[in-house]
PDB file of C-alpha atoms in Angstrom:
ATOM      1  CA  GLU K 136       0.000   0.000   0.000  1.00 71.00           C
ATOM      2  CA  PRO K 137       1.459   3.408  -0.940  1.00 71.00           C
ATOM      3  CA  GLU K 138       2.370   5.592   1.984  1.00 92.00           C
ATOM      4  CA  VAL K 139       3.489   9.081   2.923  1.00 96.00           C
ATOM      5  CA  THR K 140       7.134   9.151   3.991  1.00 96.00           C
ATOM      6  CA  GLN K 141       8.819  11.763   6.165  1.00 97.00           C
ATOM      7  CA  THR K 142      12.444  12.520   6.936  1.00 96.00           C
ATOM      8  CA  PRO K 143      14.149  12.807   9.298  1.00 96.00           C
ATOM      9  CA  SER K 144      12.327  10.810  11.957  1.00 96.00           C
ATOM     10  CA  HIS K 145      13.932  12.940  14.680  1.00 97.00           C
ATOM     11  CA  GLN K 146      15.535  16.391  14.353  1.00 97.00           C
ATOM     12  CA  VAL K 147      17.354  18.116  17.208  1.00 97.00           C
ATOM     13  CA  THR K 148      18.099  21.806  16.608  1.00 96.00           C
ATOM     14  CA  GLN K 149      19.346  24.763  18.594  1.00 96.00           C
ATOM     15  CA  MET K 150      16.857  27.566  19.207  1.00 96.00           C
ATOM     16  CA  GLY K 151      17.094  30.214  16.507  1.00 96.00           C
ATOM     17  CA  GLN K 152      18.294  27.822  13.825  1.00 97.00           C
ATOM     18  CA  GLU K 153      16.456  27.041  10.622  1.00 97.00           C
ATOM     19  CA  VAL K 154      15.034  23.576  10.105  1.00 97.00           C
ATOM     20  CA  ILE K 155      13.549  21.865   7.045  1.00 97.00           C
ATOM     21  CA  LEU K 156      11.236  18.902   7.401  1.00 97.00           C
ATOM     22  CA  ARG K 157      10.730  16.737   4.343  1.00 97.00           C
ATOM     23  CA  CYS K 158       7.778  14.723   3.103  1.00 97.00           C
ATOM     24  CA  VAL K 159       7.101  12.571   0.068  1.00 96.00           C
ATOM     25  CA  PRO K 160       3.323  12.379  -0.394  1.00 96.00           C
ATOM     26  CA  ILE K 161       1.591   9.468  -2.104  1.00 94.00           C
ATOM     27  CA  SER K 162       2.423   9.803  -5.783  1.00 90.00           C
ATOM     28  CA  ASN K 163      -1.001  10.471  -7.327  1.00 88.00           C
ATOM     29  CA  HIS K 164      -2.190  12.751  -4.529  1.00 92.00           C
ATOM     30  CA  LEU K 165      -2.851  16.424  -5.179  1.00 91.00           C
ATOM     31  CA  TYR K 166      -3.629  17.884  -1.757  1.00 93.00           C
ATOM     32  CA  PHE K 167      -0.891  18.216   0.845  1.00 95.00           C
ATOM     33  CA  TYR K 168      -1.015  19.200   4.476  1.00 96.00           C
ATOM     34  CA  TRP K 169       1.168  19.790   7.506  1.00 98.00           C
ATOM     35  CA  TYR K 170      -0.035  19.224  11.056  1.00 98.00           C
ATOM     36  CA  ARG K 171       1.743  19.311  14.381  1.00 97.00           C
ATOM     37  CA  GLN K 172       1.162  17.653  17.739  1.00 97.00           C
ATOM     38  CA  ILE K 173       2.774  19.007  20.878  1.00 97.00           C
ATOM     39  CA  LEU K 174       3.376  16.204  23.392  1.00 94.00           C
ATOM     40  CA  GLY K 175       0.163  15.350  25.225  1.00 91.00           C
ATOM     41  CA  GLN K 176      -1.966  17.688  23.110  1.00 94.00           C
ATOM     42  CA  LYS K 177      -4.200  17.320  20.098  1.00 95.00           C
ATOM     43  CA  VAL K 178      -3.168  17.287  16.473  1.00 97.00           C
ATOM     44  CA  GLU K 179      -3.347  20.825  15.038  1.00 96.00           C
ATOM     45  CA  PHE K 180      -3.653  21.941  11.419  1.00 95.00           C
ATOM     46  CA  LEU K 181      -0.847  24.149  10.100  1.00 97.00           C
ATOM     47  CA  VAL K 182      -1.249  24.540   6.339  1.00 96.00           C
ATOM     48  CA  SER K 183      -2.783  23.043   3.217  1.00 94.00           C
ATOM     49  CA  PHE K 184      -1.231  23.163  -0.245  1.00 94.00           C
ATOM     50  CA  TYR K 185      -2.794  22.569  -3.629  1.00 91.00           C
ATOM     51  CA  ASN K 186      -1.843  23.435  -7.186  1.00 89.00           C
ATOM     52  CA  ASN K 187       1.559  24.755  -6.064  1.00 90.00           C
ATOM     53  CA  GLU K 188       0.240  27.275  -3.619  1.00 92.00           C
ATOM     54  CA  ILE K 189      -0.970  27.559  -0.048  1.00 94.00           C
ATOM     55  CA  SER K 190      -4.724  27.021   0.143  1.00 91.00           C
ATOM     56  CA  GLU K 191      -5.286  27.662   3.827  1.00 91.00           C
ATOM     57  CA  LYS K 192      -3.178  28.228   6.896  1.00 93.00           C
ATOM     58  CA  SER K 193      -3.876  28.375  10.602  1.00 93.00           C
ATOM     59  CA  GLU K 194      -2.887  31.122  13.006  1.00 93.00           C
ATOM     60  CA  ILE K 195       0.015  28.912  14.103  1.00 95.00           C
ATOM     61  CA  PHE K 196       1.524  29.175  10.602  1.00 96.00           C
ATOM     62  CA  ASP K 197       3.111  32.605  10.982  1.00 94.00           C
ATOM     63  CA  ASP K 198       5.914  34.280   9.022  1.00 94.00           C
ATOM     64  CA  GLN K 199       8.480  31.882  10.483  1.00 96.00           C
ATOM     65  CA  PHE K 200       6.912  29.013   8.560  1.00 97.00           C
ATOM     66  CA  SER K 201       6.973  28.302   4.851  1.00 97.00           C
ATOM     67  CA  VAL K 202       6.166  25.364   2.592  1.00 97.00           C
ATOM     68  CA  GLU K 203       7.465  24.385  -0.770  1.00 94.00           C
ATOM     69  CA  ARG K 204       7.083  21.688  -3.369  1.00 92.00           C
ATOM     70  CA  PRO K 205      10.530  21.964  -4.963  1.00 86.00           C
ATOM     71  CA  ASP K 206      10.031  19.093  -7.404  1.00 86.00           C
ATOM     72  CA  GLY K 207       7.349  16.600  -8.393  1.00 78.00           C
ATOM     73  CA  SER K 208       7.707  14.446  -5.304  1.00 87.00           C
ATOM     74  CA  ASN K 209       8.860  16.371  -2.230  1.00 93.00           C
ATOM     75  CA  PHE K 210       6.848  18.674   0.021  1.00 96.00           C
ATOM     76  CA  THR K 211       8.823  20.584   2.648  1.00 97.00           C
ATOM     77  CA  LEU K 212       8.080  22.603   5.762  1.00 98.00           C
ATOM     78  CA  LYS K 213      10.672  25.200   6.779  1.00 97.00           C
ATOM     79  CA  ILE K 214      10.852  26.947  10.119  1.00 97.00           C
ATOM     80  CA  ARG K 215      13.168  29.928   9.781  1.00 95.00           C
ATOM     81  CA  SER K 216      14.138  30.710  13.362  1.00 94.00           C
ATOM     82  CA  THR K 217      13.020  27.968  15.695  1.00 96.00           C
ATOM     83  CA  LYS K 218      11.629  28.603  19.169  1.00 96.00           C
ATOM     84  CA  LEU K 219      11.405  26.263  22.135  1.00 96.00           C
ATOM     85  CA  GLU K 220       7.635  26.053  21.640  1.00 96.00           C
ATOM     86  CA  ASP K 221       8.138  24.648  18.132  1.00 97.00           C
ATOM     87  CA  SER K 222       9.114  21.337  19.738  1.00 97.00           C
ATOM     88  CA  ALA K 223       6.476  18.859  18.562  1.00 97.00           C
ATOM     89  CA  MET K 224       5.705  15.991  16.216  1.00 97.00           C
ATOM     90  CA  TYR K 225       5.149  17.285  12.709  1.00 98.00           C
ATOM     91  CA  PHE K 226       2.949  15.192  10.441  1.00 98.00           C
ATOM     92  CA  CYS K 227       2.623  15.485   6.698  1.00 97.00           C
ATOM     93  CA  ALA K 228      -0.583  14.241   5.064  1.00 96.00           C
ATOM     94  CA  SER K 229      -1.909  13.921   1.548  1.00 95.00           C
ATOM     95  CA  SER K 230      -5.130  13.048  -0.232  1.00 93.00           C
ATOM     96  CA  ASP K 231      -6.101  12.529  -3.847  1.00 90.00           C
ATOM     97  CA  SER K 232      -9.103  14.824  -3.679  1.00 86.00           C
ATOM     98  CA  PHE K 233     -10.753  17.298  -1.364  1.00 79.00           C
ATOM     99  CA  ASN K 234     -13.406  14.784  -0.339  1.00 78.00           C
ATOM    100  CA  GLN K 235     -11.148  11.822   0.340  1.00 85.00           C
ATOM    101  CA  PRO K 236      -9.545  10.959   3.695  1.00 89.00           C
ATOM    102  CA  GLN K 237      -6.035  12.159   4.371  1.00 92.00           C
ATOM    103  CA  HIS K 238      -3.191   9.714   4.845  1.00 94.00           C
ATOM    104  CA  PHE K 239      -0.492  10.626   7.327  1.00 96.00           C
ATOM    105  CA  GLY K 240       3.236  10.057   7.333  1.00 96.00           C
ATOM    106  CA  ASP K 241       4.843   8.689  10.480  1.00 95.00           C
ATOM    107  CA  GLY K 242       6.033  12.119  11.519  1.00 97.00           C
ATOM    108  CA  THR K 243       9.190  14.025  12.382  1.00 97.00           C
ATOM    109  CA  ARG K 244       9.882  14.618  16.047  1.00 97.00           C
ATOM    110  CA  LEU K 245      11.395  18.118  16.317  1.00 98.00           C
ATOM    111  CA  SER K 246      13.246  18.934  19.502  1.00 97.00           C
ATOM    112  CA  ILE K 247      14.427  22.524  20.036  1.00 97.00           C
ATOM    113  CA  LEU K 248      17.159  23.017  22.620  1.00 95.00           C
TER     114      LEU K 248
ATOM    115  CA  ARG F 279     -13.609  28.854  17.333  1.00 64.00           C
ATOM    116  CA  LYS F 280     -14.236  25.461  15.770  1.00 73.00           C
ATOM    117  CA  GLU F 281     -13.899  22.662  18.295  1.00 90.00           C
ATOM    118  CA  VAL F 282     -14.229  18.914  18.516  1.00 95.00           C
ATOM    119  CA  GLU F 283     -14.819  17.602  22.025  1.00 95.00           C
ATOM    120  CA  GLN F 284     -14.223  14.080  23.281  1.00 95.00           C
ATOM    121  CA  ASP F 285     -14.202  12.331  26.633  1.00 89.00           C
ATOM    122  CA  PRO F 286     -10.459  11.787  27.243  1.00 87.00           C
ATOM    123  CA  GLY F 287     -10.970   8.521  29.131  1.00 87.00           C
ATOM    124  CA  PRO F 288      -9.137   6.336  29.768  1.00 93.00           C
ATOM    125  CA  PHE F 289     -11.561   3.539  29.097  1.00 95.00           C
ATOM    126  CA  ASN F 290     -10.236   0.321  30.651  1.00 96.00           C
ATOM    127  CA  VAL F 291     -12.179  -2.700  29.399  1.00 97.00           C
ATOM    128  CA  PRO F 292     -11.676  -6.477  29.337  1.00 97.00           C
ATOM    129  CA  GLU F 293     -11.193  -8.378  26.103  1.00 98.00           C
ATOM    130  CA  GLY F 294     -14.479  -9.096  24.419  1.00 97.00           C
ATOM    131  CA  ALA F 295     -16.235  -6.048  25.849  1.00 97.00           C
ATOM    132  CA  THR F 296     -18.263  -3.557  23.847  1.00 98.00           C
ATOM    133  CA  VAL F 297     -17.177   0.050  24.232  1.00 97.00           C
ATOM    134  CA  ALA F 298     -18.632   3.290  22.873  1.00 96.00           C
ATOM    135  CA  PHE F 299     -16.992   6.663  22.334  1.00 95.00           C
ATOM    136  CA  ASN F 300     -18.777   9.949  21.772  1.00 95.00           C
ATOM    137  CA  CYS F 301     -17.782  13.209  20.218  1.00 96.00           C
ATOM    138  CA  THR F 302     -19.410  16.597  19.607  1.00 96.00           C
ATOM    139  CA  TYR F 303     -18.431  19.240  17.094  1.00 95.00           C
ATOM    140  CA  SER F 304     -19.178  22.946  17.101  1.00 93.00           C
ATOM    141  CA  ASN F 305     -19.450  23.862  13.412  1.00 88.00           C
ATOM    142  CA  SER F 306     -22.883  22.963  12.074  1.00 85.00           C
ATOM    143  CA  ALA F 307     -21.628  23.466   8.502  1.00 84.00           C
ATOM    144  CA  SER F 308     -19.113  20.611   8.772  1.00 86.00           C
ATOM    145  CA  GLN F 309     -19.546  18.053   6.027  1.00 83.00           C
ATOM    146  CA  SER F 310     -17.103  15.224   6.555  1.00 90.00           C
ATOM    147  CA  PHE F 311     -16.336  13.195   9.639  1.00 93.00           C
ATOM    148  CA  PHE F 312     -13.825  10.499  10.503  1.00 95.00           C
ATOM    149  CA  TRP F 313     -12.480   8.335  13.256  1.00 97.00           C
ATOM    150  CA  TYR F 314      -8.714   7.921  13.341  1.00 97.00           C
ATOM    151  CA  ARG F 315      -6.707   5.849  15.785  1.00 97.00           C
ATOM    152  CA  GLN F 316      -3.347   6.857  17.139  1.00 96.00           C
ATOM    153  CA  ASP F 317      -0.925   4.561  18.879  1.00 95.00           C
ATOM    154  CA  CYS F 318       1.505   6.061  21.362  1.00 92.00           C
ATOM    155  CA  ARG F 319       3.883   8.485  19.588  1.00 87.00           C
ATOM    156  CA  LYS F 320       2.720   7.321  16.154  1.00 93.00           C
ATOM    157  CA  GLU F 321       0.843   8.981  13.329  1.00 95.00           C
ATOM    158  CA  PRO F 322      -2.969   9.116  13.160  1.00 95.00           C
ATOM    159  CA  LYS F 323      -4.323   6.271  11.026  1.00 95.00           C
ATOM    160  CA  LEU F 324      -7.729   6.364   9.395  1.00 94.00           C
ATOM    161  CA  LEU F 325     -10.113   3.937  11.046  1.00 96.00           C
ATOM    162  CA  MET F 326     -13.263   4.844   9.150  1.00 95.00           C
ATOM    163  CA  SER F 327     -15.234   7.642   7.609  1.00 93.00           C
ATOM    164  CA  VAL F 328     -18.589   8.466   9.208  1.00 94.00           C
ATOM    165  CA  TYR F 329     -21.650   8.746   7.005  1.00 89.00           C
ATOM    166  CA  SER F 330     -25.044  10.260   7.760  1.00 87.00           C
ATOM    167  CA  SER F 331     -26.784   6.904   7.542  1.00 88.00           C
ATOM    168  CA  GLY F 332     -24.291   5.277   9.879  1.00 89.00           C
ATOM    169  CA  ASN F 333     -21.783   2.711   8.732  1.00 94.00           C
ATOM    170  CA  GLU F 334     -20.141  -0.460   9.901  1.00 95.00           C
ATOM    171  CA  ASP F 335     -16.743  -1.999   9.258  1.00 95.00           C
ATOM    172  CA  GLY F 336     -16.391  -5.373  10.925  1.00 96.00           C
ATOM    173  CA  ARG F 337     -16.476  -4.839  14.685  1.00 97.00           C
ATOM    174  CA  PHE F 338     -16.639  -1.050  14.319  1.00 98.00           C
ATOM    175  CA  THR F 339     -19.832   0.990  13.890  1.00 97.00           C
ATOM    176  CA  ALA F 340     -19.911   4.754  13.435  1.00 97.00           C
ATOM    177  CA  GLN F 341     -22.969   6.979  13.764  1.00 96.00           C
ATOM    178  CA  LEU F 342     -23.572  10.637  12.959  1.00 95.00           C
ATOM    179  CA  ASN F 343     -26.365  12.827  14.311  1.00 94.00           C
ATOM    180  CA  ARG F 344     -26.221  16.129  12.442  1.00 92.00           C
ATOM    181  CA  ALA F 345     -29.034  17.713  14.424  1.00 92.00           C
ATOM    182  CA  SER F 346     -27.160  17.167  17.684  1.00 93.00           C
ATOM    183  CA  GLN F 347     -23.701  17.592  16.094  1.00 94.00           C
ATOM    184  CA  TYR F 348     -22.743  14.290  17.652  1.00 94.00           C
ATOM    185  CA  ILE F 349     -20.592  11.426  16.386  1.00 96.00           C
ATOM    186  CA  SER F 350     -20.143   8.017  17.961  1.00 96.00           C
ATOM    187  CA  LEU F 351     -17.958   4.951  17.551  1.00 97.00           C
ATOM    188  CA  LEU F 352     -18.899   1.517  18.847  1.00 97.00           C
ATOM    189  CA  ILE F 353     -16.334  -1.259  19.123  1.00 98.00           C
ATOM    190  CA  ARG F 354     -17.670  -4.768  19.657  1.00 98.00           C
ATOM    191  CA  ASP F 355     -15.694  -7.774  20.908  1.00 98.00           C
ATOM    192  CA  SER F 356     -12.668  -5.664  21.917  1.00 98.00           C
ATOM    193  CA  LYS F 357      -9.210  -7.073  21.175  1.00 98.00           C
ATOM    194  CA  LEU F 358      -5.944  -6.312  22.925  1.00 97.00           C
ATOM    195  CA  SER F 359      -4.797  -4.721  19.656  1.00 97.00           C
ATOM    196  CA  ASP F 360      -7.624  -2.171  19.866  1.00 98.00           C
ATOM    197  CA  SER F 361      -5.725  -0.425  22.671  1.00 97.00           C
ATOM    198  CA  ALA F 362      -4.987   3.054  21.313  1.00 97.00           C
ATOM    199  CA  THR F 363      -6.258   6.625  21.370  1.00 97.00           C
ATOM    200  CA  TYR F 364      -9.315   7.182  19.180  1.00 97.00           C
ATOM    201  CA  LEU F 365      -9.493  10.569  17.494  1.00 97.00           C
ATOM    202  CA  CYS F 366     -12.724  12.174  16.364  1.00 97.00           C
ATOM    203  CA  VAL F 367     -11.966  14.301  13.312  1.00 96.00           C
ATOM    204  CA  VAL F 368     -14.017  16.836  11.359  1.00 94.00           C
ATOM    205  CA  LYS F 369     -13.084  18.225   7.979  1.00 91.00           C
ATOM    206  CA  GLU F 370     -13.196  22.016   7.639  1.00 81.00           C
ATOM    207  CA  GLY F 371     -12.205  24.714   5.231  1.00 70.00           C
ATOM    208  CA  SER F 372     -12.358  24.983   1.478  1.00 69.00           C
ATOM    209  CA  GLN F 373      -9.388  22.642   1.117  1.00 70.00           C
ATOM    210  CA  GLY F 374     -10.373  20.131   3.727  1.00 79.00           C
ATOM    211  CA  ASN F 375      -8.111  20.746   6.682  1.00 87.00           C
ATOM    212  CA  LEU F 376      -8.891  18.474   9.598  1.00 92.00           C
ATOM    213  CA  ILE F 377      -9.926  19.516  13.092  1.00 93.00           C
ATOM    214  CA  PHE F 378      -9.009  16.891  15.671  1.00 96.00           C
ATOM    215  CA  GLY F 379     -10.436  16.112  19.054  1.00 96.00           C
ATOM    216  CA  LYS F 380      -7.969  15.419  21.850  1.00 95.00           C
ATOM    217  CA  GLY F 381      -8.791  11.741  21.629  1.00 95.00           C
ATOM    218  CA  THR F 382     -10.201   9.047  23.884  1.00 96.00           C
ATOM    219  CA  LYS F 383      -7.738   6.535  25.252  1.00 96.00           C
ATOM    220  CA  LEU F 384      -8.790   2.888  25.217  1.00 97.00           C
ATOM    221  CA  SER F 385      -6.965   0.161  27.105  1.00 97.00           C
ATOM    222  CA  VAL F 386      -8.136  -3.417  26.533  1.00 97.00           C
ATOM    223  CA  LYS F 387      -6.970  -5.844  29.210  1.00 96.00           C
ATOM    224  CA  PRO F 388      -6.719  -9.637  29.022  1.00 95.00           C
TER     225      PRO F 388
END
């Protein structure tokens, strides 16, 4: 069964540094998403991406965040200057249409020191 | 603010038990509903979509009451492998971003 893959599985970064989280969505999917989950809290929507542009973003997704689809397969989330409160699991998800369920990657654990 | 509320549990049940989870959502315009399960420190995995007429998948039955903005999940004949956190999820926005509940933790004991 095709799956969403994410790298790295764990990223440790000093506060203030830039970090890029990578995702390879399922190949025929068109809608891409990033979510995060702070330890012990609920999964929260960050951003959706369709047709090479951001479709929607939450209030969490401020100017420090950006997304990109640099080629036909990768979908990245960049945090420009990380803060301690950015420590969380970051999940990428994709779906083949707006009405279909989203499939999640196994996440990147981001730890900010 | 759009919210999805769930009883956090934990629900501790013996193998073979029937257990039910409930969920309410705040946005009456929501159109799509799901149950996901999440194992400890893992990604959410789709368990089933929830349809207006109710739907069943093996031991799992989901119900939706739009008038009450209420979603339920029934698990029959619980297995040890059903132990997980069950997430009630509502699709929002023009591009389908998901709003998650905090989840209900289920622990099935031998």
